[in-house]
Amino acid sequence: MDFKADFETIVGVLRKEGPVICHFTNYLIGESCADATLASGAFPIFGDMYDDKSEIPADAMLFTANILTPKKITAMTKAAENAKGKGIPVILDLGGIMTSSIWFCFARKLLEEGYISIAHGSQNECEAFIGNNAGEALKTAKDAATKFKSVFIVSGGANNISNGKQTIVLNNRQPMLNDINCAPALISTLCACCSAVTKDMFSAAVFGVVVLEQAAELAANLIEKKDGPGMYKVRLFDGIYHITTKWEVINFNSTKQN
């Protein structure tokens, strides 16, 4: 992978084409996901009432932990089926998966039936789907990717990414991300944005993470001593904008490829 050249290509197309990302998300993080989408150059729409009689002009879809009702499960299932039929990538954020058996079973069904292009969660969340304790995050990512034939991102102290054959570890974790409620979902959001402009889901996952990590570092440098998590979150969206428009400022030194 030629990081700079590939990244320049993806963000260039992202900015030029402005793909549409359809979000199926919850009220807590919906606005933040939409803001990150806009900052990256894409456009957000929300599809909670989707049915098979309506067309959603989406280039990628994002499913996050939801307040699941029968109508929403039906809407998300039909959207996933439609996306698979048309080759539209679906990104699954596993945040909160351990707190709801309904959400867990629904997410597992989506993975098992091959609807998911990229899945993102913590080590515990991803381990729950492969049925064992893999011991280390990178092995969890590889095992889950192999089992479900999807790209997996296992986040924690670092972001471990695998498609079952290729693996990479991105270590540039900014501590202030822990102070805002939507950070994991923003990774998934940016992966969705990148997936809309490339057929390579491994690259989409890698560069979605890169954008968030680099934006987080830039945001930390932009805030002042008097500022806290609120201003940091604002600066984070500014960072996403700057990273995707000034790609040459990216620092690619904190990576490990296998």
PDB file of C-alpha atoms in Angstrom:
ATOM      1  CA  MET A   1       0.000   0.000   0.000  1.00  0.00           C
ATOM      2  CA  ASP A   2       1.375   3.389  -1.039  1.00  0.00           C
ATOM      3  CA  PHE A   3      -0.106   5.435   1.784  1.00  0.00           C
ATOM      4  CA  LYS A   4       0.298   8.939   0.459  1.00  0.00           C
ATOM      5  CA  ALA A   5      -0.635   8.177  -3.133  1.00  0.00           C
ATOM      6  CA  ASP A   6      -3.624   6.018  -2.201  1.00  0.00           C
ATOM      7  CA  PHE A   7      -4.818   8.478   0.419  1.00  0.00           C
ATOM      8  CA  GLU A   8      -4.550  11.389  -2.003  1.00  0.00           C
ATOM      9  CA  THR A   9      -6.629   9.454  -4.541  1.00  0.00           C
ATOM     10  CA  ILE A  10      -9.392   8.552  -2.104  1.00  0.00           C
ATOM     11  CA  VAL A  11      -9.791  11.962  -0.477  1.00  0.00           C
ATOM     12  CA  GLY A  12      -9.517  13.630  -3.866  1.00  0.00           C
ATOM     13  CA  VAL A  13     -12.417  11.591  -5.238  1.00  0.00           C
ATOM     14  CA  LEU A  14     -14.317  12.055  -1.974  1.00  0.00           C
ATOM     15  CA  ARG A  15     -14.075  15.830  -2.277  1.00  0.00           C
ATOM     16  CA  LYS A  16     -14.799  15.846  -6.005  1.00  0.00           C
ATOM     17  CA  GLU A  17     -17.775  13.478  -6.091  1.00  0.00           C
ATOM     18  CA  GLY A  18     -19.439  14.214  -2.749  1.00  0.00           C
ATOM     19  CA  PRO A  19     -20.971  10.753  -2.223  1.00  0.00           C
ATOM     20  CA  VAL A  20     -24.189  10.273  -0.254  1.00  0.00           C
ATOM     21  CA  ILE A  21     -23.957   8.309   2.996  1.00  0.00           C
ATOM     22  CA  CYS A  22     -27.185   6.876   4.381  1.00  0.00           C
ATOM     23  CA  HIS A  23     -27.142   6.677   8.189  1.00  0.00           C
ATOM     24  CA  PHE A  24     -29.181   4.322  10.328  1.00  0.00           C
ATOM     25  CA  THR A  25     -28.127   5.574  13.734  1.00  0.00           C
ATOM     26  CA  ASN A  26     -29.382   6.670  17.139  1.00  0.00           C
ATOM     27  CA  TYR A  27     -30.301  10.100  18.393  1.00  0.00           C
ATOM     28  CA  LEU A  28     -27.250  10.434  20.629  1.00  0.00           C
ATOM     29  CA  ILE A  29     -24.665  10.392  17.842  1.00  0.00           C
ATOM     30  CA  GLY A  30     -26.650  11.122  14.682  1.00  0.00           C
ATOM     31  CA  GLU A  31     -25.790  14.805  14.437  1.00  0.00           C
ATOM     32  CA  SER A  32     -22.085  14.182  15.063  1.00  0.00           C
ATOM     33  CA  CYS A  33     -21.964  11.494  12.361  1.00  0.00           C
ATOM     34  CA  ALA A  34     -23.676  13.869   9.931  1.00  0.00           C
ATOM     35  CA  ASP A  35     -21.221  16.678  10.768  1.00  0.00           C
ATOM     36  CA  ALA A  36     -18.227  14.380  10.198  1.00  0.00           C
ATOM     37  CA  THR A  37     -19.698  13.253   6.887  1.00  0.00           C
ATOM     38  CA  LEU A  38     -20.097  16.838   5.706  1.00  0.00           C
ATOM     39  CA  ALA A  39     -16.623  17.807   6.922  1.00  0.00           C
ATOM     40  CA  SER A  40     -15.102  15.005   4.840  1.00  0.00           C
ATOM     41  CA  GLY A  41     -16.791  16.170   1.642  1.00  0.00           C
ATOM     42  CA  ALA A  42     -19.669  13.658   1.591  1.00  0.00           C
ATOM     43  CA  PHE A  43     -23.373  14.239   2.237  1.00  0.00           C
ATOM     44  CA  PRO A  44     -25.461  12.586   4.983  1.00  0.00           C
ATOM     45  CA  ILE A  45     -29.030  11.376   4.786  1.00  0.00           C
ATOM     46  CA  PHE A  46     -31.003   9.301   7.294  1.00  0.00           C
ATOM     47  CA  GLY A  47     -32.973   6.230   6.321  1.00  0.00           C
ATOM     48  CA  ASP A  48     -34.895   5.006   9.381  1.00  0.00           C
ATOM     49  CA  MET A  49     -38.150   4.661   7.433  1.00  0.00           C
ATOM     50  CA  TYR A  50     -36.648   2.871   4.443  1.00  0.00           C
ATOM     51  CA  ASP A  51     -38.744   0.205   2.732  1.00  0.00           C
ATOM     52  CA  ASP A  52     -38.314  -1.816  -0.439  1.00  0.00           C
ATOM     53  CA  LYS A  53     -40.666   0.476  -2.344  1.00  0.00           C
ATOM     54  CA  SER A  54     -38.490   3.542  -1.896  1.00  0.00           C
ATOM     55  CA  GLU A  55     -35.102   4.319  -3.383  1.00  0.00           C
ATOM     56  CA  ILE A  56     -32.355   5.835  -1.263  1.00  0.00           C
ATOM     57  CA  PRO A  57     -29.708   7.470  -3.474  1.00  0.00           C
ATOM     58  CA  ALA A  58     -26.848   6.254  -1.279  1.00  0.00           C
ATOM     59  CA  ASP A  59     -23.263   5.432  -2.198  1.00  0.00           C
ATOM     60  CA  ALA A  60     -22.616   3.796   1.185  1.00  0.00           C
ATOM     61  CA  MET A  61     -24.602   2.960   4.316  1.00  0.00           C
ATOM     62  CA  LEU A  62     -23.716   3.185   7.996  1.00  0.00           C
ATOM     63  CA  PHE A  63     -25.450   1.121  10.695  1.00  0.00           C
ATOM     64  CA  THR A  64     -24.759   2.069  14.306  1.00  0.00           C
ATOM     65  CA  ALA A  65     -26.247   0.938  17.607  1.00  0.00           C
ATOM     66  CA  ASN A  66     -29.899   1.776  17.319  1.00  0.00           C
ATOM     67  CA  ILE A  67     -33.055   1.939  19.373  1.00  0.00           C
ATOM     68  CA  LEU A  68     -34.316  -1.148  17.586  1.00  0.00           C
ATOM     69  CA  THR A  69     -38.012  -1.508  16.918  1.00  0.00           C
ATOM     70  CA  PRO A  70     -39.696  -3.950  14.520  1.00  0.00           C
ATOM     71  CA  LYS A  71     -40.034  -1.138  11.954  1.00  0.00           C
ATOM     72  CA  LYS A  72     -36.367  -0.181  12.236  1.00  0.00           C
ATOM     73  CA  ILE A  73     -35.195  -3.779  11.996  1.00  0.00           C
ATOM     74  CA  THR A  74     -37.299  -4.187   8.862  1.00  0.00           C
ATOM     75  CA  ALA A  75     -35.979  -0.926   7.418  1.00  0.00           C
ATOM     76  CA  MET A  76     -32.333  -1.828   8.086  1.00  0.00           C
ATOM     77  CA  THR A  77     -32.762  -5.365   6.753  1.00  0.00           C
ATOM     78  CA  LYS A  78     -34.340  -4.176   3.520  1.00  0.00           C
ATOM     79  CA  ALA A  79     -31.705  -1.466   3.146  1.00  0.00           C
ATOM     80  CA  ALA A  80     -28.927  -4.052   3.618  1.00  0.00           C
ATOM     81  CA  GLU A  81     -30.529  -6.369   1.065  1.00  0.00           C
ATOM     82  CA  ASN A  82     -30.884  -3.516  -1.412  1.00  0.00           C
ATOM     83  CA  ALA A  83     -27.290  -2.418  -0.836  1.00  0.00           C
ATOM     84  CA  LYS A  84     -25.909  -5.923  -1.340  1.00  0.00           C
ATOM     85  CA  GLY A  85     -27.837  -6.307  -4.576  1.00  0.00           C
ATOM     86  CA  LYS A  86     -26.437  -3.061  -5.922  1.00  0.00           C
ATOM     87  CA  GLY A  87     -22.879  -3.426  -4.608  1.00  0.00           C
ATOM     88  CA  ILE A  88     -23.269  -0.574  -2.101  1.00  0.00           C
ATOM     89  CA  PRO A  89     -20.962  -0.986   0.927  1.00  0.00           C
ATOM     90  CA  VAL A  90     -22.524  -1.239   4.384  1.00  0.00           C
ATOM     91  CA  ILE A  91     -20.444  -0.295   7.424  1.00  0.00           C
ATOM     92  CA  LEU A  92     -21.443  -1.698  10.808  1.00  0.00           C
ATOM     93  CA  ASP A  93     -20.466   0.018  14.051  1.00  0.00           C
ATOM     94  CA  LEU A  94     -20.593  -2.460  16.933  1.00  0.00           C
ATOM     95  CA  GLY A  95     -20.647   0.129  19.736  1.00  0.00           C
ATOM     96  CA  GLY A  96     -23.071  -0.871  22.473  1.00  0.00           C
ATOM     97  CA  ILE A  97     -23.484  -4.371  21.070  1.00  0.00           C
ATOM     98  CA  MET A  98     -22.950  -6.010  24.469  1.00  0.00           C
ATOM     99  CA  THR A  99     -25.777  -4.092  26.149  1.00  0.00           C
ATOM    100  CA  SER A 100     -28.637  -5.383  24.015  1.00  0.00           C
ATOM    101  CA  SER A 101     -29.336  -8.972  22.970  1.00  0.00           C
ATOM    102  CA  ILE A 102     -31.626  -7.695  20.203  1.00  0.00           C
ATOM    103  CA  TRP A 103     -28.888  -5.498  18.719  1.00  0.00           C
ATOM    104  CA  PHE A 104     -26.295  -8.253  19.137  1.00  0.00           C
ATOM    105  CA  CYS A 105     -28.415 -10.889  17.369  1.00  0.00           C
ATOM    106  CA  PHE A 106     -29.365  -8.499  14.585  1.00  0.00           C
ATOM    107  CA  ALA A 107     -25.753  -7.449  14.003  1.00  0.00           C
ATOM    108  CA  ARG A 108     -24.638 -11.107  13.964  1.00  0.00           C
ATOM    109  CA  LYS A 109     -27.311 -11.893  11.384  1.00  0.00           C
ATOM    110  CA  LEU A 110     -26.082  -9.049   9.162  1.00  0.00           C
ATOM    111  CA  LEU A 111     -22.527 -10.367   9.401  1.00  0.00           C
ATOM    112  CA  GLU A 112     -23.419 -14.004   8.857  1.00  0.00           C
ATOM    113  CA  GLU A 113     -25.557 -13.244   5.804  1.00  0.00           C
ATOM    114  CA  GLY A 114     -22.773 -11.265   4.143  1.00  0.00           C
ATOM    115  CA  TYR A 115     -24.298  -7.798   4.193  1.00  0.00           C
ATOM    116  CA  ILE A 116     -21.391  -6.039   5.930  1.00  0.00           C
ATOM    117  CA  SER A 117     -18.341  -4.645   4.132  1.00  0.00           C
ATOM    118  CA  ILE A 118     -16.573  -3.177   7.183  1.00  0.00           C
ATOM    119  CA  ALA A 119     -17.279  -3.801  10.877  1.00  0.00           C
ATOM    120  CA  HIS A 120     -15.818  -1.711  13.694  1.00  0.00           C
ATOM    121  CA  GLY A 121     -15.799  -2.328  17.431  1.00  0.00           C
ATOM    122  CA  SER A 122     -13.740  -2.863  20.563  1.00  0.00           C
ATOM    123  CA  GLN A 123     -11.862  -6.100  21.184  1.00  0.00           C
ATOM    124  CA  ASN A 124     -14.595  -7.426  23.506  1.00  0.00           C
ATOM    125  CA  GLU A 125     -17.307  -6.553  21.004  1.00  0.00           C
ATOM    126  CA  CYS A 126     -15.519  -8.226  18.112  1.00  0.00           C
ATOM    127  CA  GLU A 127     -14.512 -11.270  20.160  1.00  0.00           C
ATOM    128  CA  ALA A 128     -18.176 -11.859  21.004  1.00  0.00           C
ATOM    129  CA  PHE A 129     -18.843 -12.606  17.335  1.00  0.00           C
ATOM    130  CA  ILE A 130     -16.031 -15.110  16.870  1.00  0.00           C
ATOM    131  CA  GLY A 131     -16.879 -16.981  20.057  1.00  0.00           C
ATOM    132  CA  ASN A 132     -13.491 -17.002  21.746  1.00  0.00           C
ATOM    133  CA  ASN A 133     -10.884 -14.903  23.448  1.00  0.00           C
ATOM    134  CA  ALA A 134      -8.251 -14.349  20.769  1.00  0.00           C
ATOM    135  CA  GLY A 135      -5.817 -12.782  23.219  1.00  0.00           C
ATOM    136  CA  GLU A 136      -4.712  -9.806  21.163  1.00  0.00           C
ATOM    137  CA  ALA A 137      -6.573  -7.214  19.128  1.00  0.00           C
ATOM    138  CA  LEU A 138      -4.820  -7.836  15.821  1.00  0.00           C
ATOM    139  CA  LYS A 139      -5.575 -11.576  15.971  1.00  0.00           C
ATOM    140  CA  THR A 140      -9.191 -10.770  16.834  1.00  0.00           C
ATOM    141  CA  ALA A 141      -9.424  -8.535  13.769  1.00  0.00           C
ATOM    142  CA  LYS A 142      -7.898 -11.195  11.499  1.00  0.00           C
ATOM    143  CA  ASP A 143     -10.031 -14.042  12.888  1.00  0.00           C
ATOM    144  CA  ALA A 144     -13.258 -12.037  12.646  1.00  0.00           C
ATOM    145  CA  ALA A 145     -12.438 -10.865   9.132  1.00  0.00           C
ATOM    146  CA  THR A 146     -11.733 -14.421   8.036  1.00  0.00           C
ATOM    147  CA  LYS A 147     -14.923 -15.777   9.609  1.00  0.00           C
ATOM    148  CA  PHE A 148     -17.292 -13.174   8.186  1.00  0.00           C
ATOM    149  CA  LYS A 149     -15.401 -12.274   4.989  1.00  0.00           C
ATOM    150  CA  SER A 150     -15.528  -8.592   5.939  1.00  0.00           C
ATOM    151  CA  VAL A 151     -12.924  -6.040   6.920  1.00  0.00           C
ATOM    152  CA  PHE A 152     -12.744  -5.704  10.710  1.00  0.00           C
ATOM    153  CA  ILE A 153     -11.411  -2.770  12.728  1.00  0.00           C
ATOM    154  CA  VAL A 154     -10.676  -3.587  16.371  1.00  0.00           C
ATOM    155  CA  SER A 155     -10.137  -0.376  18.330  1.00  0.00           C
ATOM    156  CA  GLY A 156      -8.542   0.191  21.700  1.00  0.00           C
ATOM    157  CA  GLY A 157      -5.091   1.569  22.438  1.00  0.00           C
ATOM    158  CA  ALA A 158      -4.546   1.235  18.670  1.00  0.00           C
ATOM    159  CA  ASN A 159      -6.718   0.512  15.649  1.00  0.00           C
ATOM    160  CA  ASN A 160      -6.102  -3.009  14.324  1.00  0.00           C
ATOM    161  CA  ILE A 161      -7.431  -3.586  10.813  1.00  0.00           C
ATOM    162  CA  SER A 162      -7.637  -6.813   8.800  1.00  0.00           C
ATOM    163  CA  ASN A 163      -9.413  -8.319   5.815  1.00  0.00           C
ATOM    164  CA  GLY A 164      -8.195 -11.791   6.785  1.00  0.00           C
ATOM    165  CA  LYS A 165      -5.115 -11.611   4.566  1.00  0.00           C
ATOM    166  CA  GLN A 166      -3.776  -8.072   5.040  1.00  0.00           C
ATOM    167  CA  THR A 167      -3.355  -6.491   8.464  1.00  0.00           C
ATOM    168  CA  ILE A 168      -2.295  -3.106   9.703  1.00  0.00           C
ATOM    169  CA  VAL A 169      -1.980  -1.394  13.090  1.00  0.00           C
ATOM    170  CA  LEU A 170      -2.507   2.364  13.386  1.00  0.00           C
ATOM    171  CA  ASN A 171      -1.115   3.668  16.661  1.00  0.00           C
ATOM    172  CA  ASN A 172      -1.870   7.380  16.577  1.00  0.00           C
ATOM    173  CA  ARG A 173      -4.591   7.424  19.287  1.00  0.00           C
ATOM    174  CA  GLN A 174      -5.321  10.898  20.685  1.00  0.00           C
ATOM    175  CA  PRO A 175      -6.311  10.682  24.405  1.00  0.00           C
ATOM    176  CA  MET A 176      -8.851  13.521  24.165  1.00  0.00           C
ATOM    177  CA  LEU A 177     -11.057  11.322  21.965  1.00  0.00           C
ATOM    178  CA  ASN A 178     -11.981   9.553  25.207  1.00  0.00           C
ATOM    179  CA  ASP A 179     -13.678  12.746  26.398  1.00  0.00           C
ATOM    180  CA  ILE A 180     -16.328  12.877  23.652  1.00  0.00           C
ATOM    181  CA  ASN A 181     -19.205  10.449  23.314  1.00  0.00           C
ATOM    182  CA  CYS A 182     -19.142   9.805  19.566  1.00  0.00           C
ATOM    183  CA  ALA A 183     -15.486   9.028  18.756  1.00  0.00           C
ATOM    184  CA  PRO A 184     -15.899   5.334  17.796  1.00  0.00           C
ATOM    185  CA  ALA A 185     -18.889   6.117  15.595  1.00  0.00           C
ATOM    186  CA  LEU A 186     -16.895   8.828  13.832  1.00  0.00           C
ATOM    187  CA  ILE A 187     -14.348   6.212  12.747  1.00  0.00           C
ATOM    188  CA  SER A 188     -17.167   4.146  11.280  1.00  0.00           C
ATOM    189  CA  THR A 189     -18.624   7.246   9.635  1.00  0.00           C
ATOM    190  CA  LEU A 190     -15.370   8.139   7.914  1.00  0.00           C
ATOM    191  CA  CYS A 191     -14.872   4.538   6.799  1.00  0.00           C
ATOM    192  CA  ALA A 192     -18.310   4.745   5.203  1.00  0.00           C
ATOM    193  CA  CYS A 193     -17.310   7.950   3.418  1.00  0.00           C
ATOM    194  CA  CYS A 194     -14.126   6.362   2.072  1.00  0.00           C
ATOM    195  CA  SER A 195     -15.908   3.145   1.108  1.00  0.00           C
ATOM    196  CA  ALA A 196     -18.237   5.143  -1.131  1.00  0.00           C
ATOM    197  CA  VAL A 197     -15.377   6.070  -3.477  1.00  0.00           C
ATOM    198  CA  THR A 198     -13.311   2.865  -3.696  1.00  0.00           C
ATOM    199  CA  LYS A 199     -13.937  -0.838  -4.264  1.00  0.00           C
ATOM    200  CA  ASP A 200     -11.074  -1.704  -1.905  1.00  0.00           C
ATOM    201  CA  MET A 201     -12.723  -2.027   1.515  1.00  0.00           C
ATOM    202  CA  PHE A 202      -9.398  -2.597   3.273  1.00  0.00           C
ATOM    203  CA  SER A 203      -8.132   0.758   2.001  1.00  0.00           C
ATOM    204  CA  ALA A 204     -11.456   2.393   2.905  1.00  0.00           C
ATOM    205  CA  ALA A 205     -11.130   1.137   6.476  1.00  0.00           C
ATOM    206  CA  VAL A 206      -7.487   2.154   6.769  1.00  0.00           C
ATOM    207  CA  PHE A 207      -8.013   5.664   5.460  1.00  0.00           C
ATOM    208  CA  GLY A 208     -11.226   6.200   7.409  1.00  0.00           C
ATOM    209  CA  VAL A 209      -9.209   5.537  10.554  1.00  0.00           C
ATOM    210  CA  VAL A 210      -6.315   7.687   9.308  1.00  0.00           C
ATOM    211  CA  VAL A 211      -8.589  10.684   8.739  1.00  0.00           C
ATOM    212  CA  LEU A 212     -10.033  10.457  12.254  1.00  0.00           C
ATOM    213  CA  GLU A 213      -6.662   9.888  13.934  1.00  0.00           C
ATOM    214  CA  GLN A 214      -4.980  12.744  12.117  1.00  0.00           C
ATOM    215  CA  ALA A 215      -7.957  15.071  12.654  1.00  0.00           C
ATOM    216  CA  ALA A 216      -7.865  14.213  16.352  1.00  0.00           C
ATOM    217  CA  GLU A 217      -4.183  15.120  16.567  1.00  0.00           C
ATOM    218  CA  LEU A 218      -4.754  18.359  14.680  1.00  0.00           C
ATOM    219  CA  ALA A 219      -7.723  19.259  16.907  1.00  0.00           C
ATOM    220  CA  ALA A 220      -5.615  18.742  20.033  1.00  0.00           C
ATOM    221  CA  ASN A 221      -3.065  21.217  18.658  1.00  0.00           C
ATOM    222  CA  LEU A 222      -5.736  23.785  17.801  1.00  0.00           C
ATOM    223  CA  ILE A 223      -7.446  24.086  21.169  1.00  0.00           C
ATOM    224  CA  GLU A 224      -6.175  26.414  23.902  1.00  0.00           C
ATOM    225  CA  LYS A 225      -5.520  25.724  27.588  1.00  0.00           C
ATOM    226  CA  LYS A 226      -8.870  27.212  28.572  1.00  0.00           C
ATOM    227  CA  ASP A 227     -10.729  24.828  26.257  1.00  0.00           C
ATOM    228  CA  GLY A 228     -12.210  21.447  27.116  1.00  0.00           C
ATOM    229  CA  PRO A 229     -14.006  18.544  25.425  1.00  0.00           C
ATOM    230  CA  GLY A 230     -16.696  20.783  23.916  1.00  0.00           C
ATOM    231  CA  MET A 231     -14.261  22.902  21.934  1.00  0.00           C
ATOM    232  CA  TYR A 232     -12.173  19.824  21.159  1.00  0.00           C
ATOM    233  CA  LYS A 233     -15.179  18.237  19.477  1.00  0.00           C
ATOM    234  CA  VAL A 234     -15.732  21.365  17.383  1.00  0.00           C
ATOM    235  CA  ARG A 235     -12.077  21.422  16.386  1.00  0.00           C
ATOM    236  CA  LEU A 236     -12.283  17.722  15.518  1.00  0.00           C
ATOM    237  CA  PHE A 237     -14.744  18.482  12.715  1.00  0.00           C
ATOM    238  CA  ASP A 238     -12.441  21.291  11.562  1.00  0.00           C
ATOM    239  CA  GLY A 239      -9.622  18.748  11.601  1.00  0.00           C
ATOM    240  CA  ILE A 240     -11.544  16.323   9.382  1.00  0.00           C
ATOM    241  CA  TYR A 241     -12.092  19.144   6.901  1.00  0.00           C
ATOM    242  CA  HIS A 242      -8.430  20.183   6.889  1.00  0.00           C
ATOM    243  CA  ILE A 243      -7.082  16.627   6.660  1.00  0.00           C
ATOM    244  CA  THR A 244      -9.238  15.842   3.638  1.00  0.00           C
ATOM    245  CA  THR A 245      -8.432  19.100   1.875  1.00  0.00           C
ATOM    246  CA  LYS A 246      -4.728  19.379   2.804  1.00  0.00           C
ATOM    247  CA  TRP A 247      -3.769  15.707   2.611  1.00  0.00           C
ATOM    248  CA  GLU A 248      -0.049  16.514   2.414  1.00  0.00           C
ATOM    249  CA  VAL A 249       0.002  17.379   6.147  1.00  0.00           C
ATOM    250  CA  ILE A 250      -0.705  13.734   7.049  1.00  0.00           C
ATOM    251  CA  ASN A 251       1.822  11.932   9.237  1.00  0.00           C
ATOM    252  CA  PHE A 252       2.018   8.256   8.214  1.00  0.00           C
ATOM    253  CA  ASN A 253       4.783   7.268  10.598  1.00  0.00           C
ATOM    254  CA  SER A 254       2.669   5.448  13.223  1.00  0.00           C
ATOM    255  CA  THR A 255       1.743   2.398  11.149  1.00  0.00           C
ATOM    256  CA  LYS A 256       2.660  -1.264  11.170  1.00  0.00           C
ATOM    257  CA  GLN A 257       1.789  -3.405   8.133  1.00  0.00           C
ATOM    258  CA  ASN A 258       1.822  -7.198   7.755  1.00  0.00           C
TER     259      ASN A 258
END
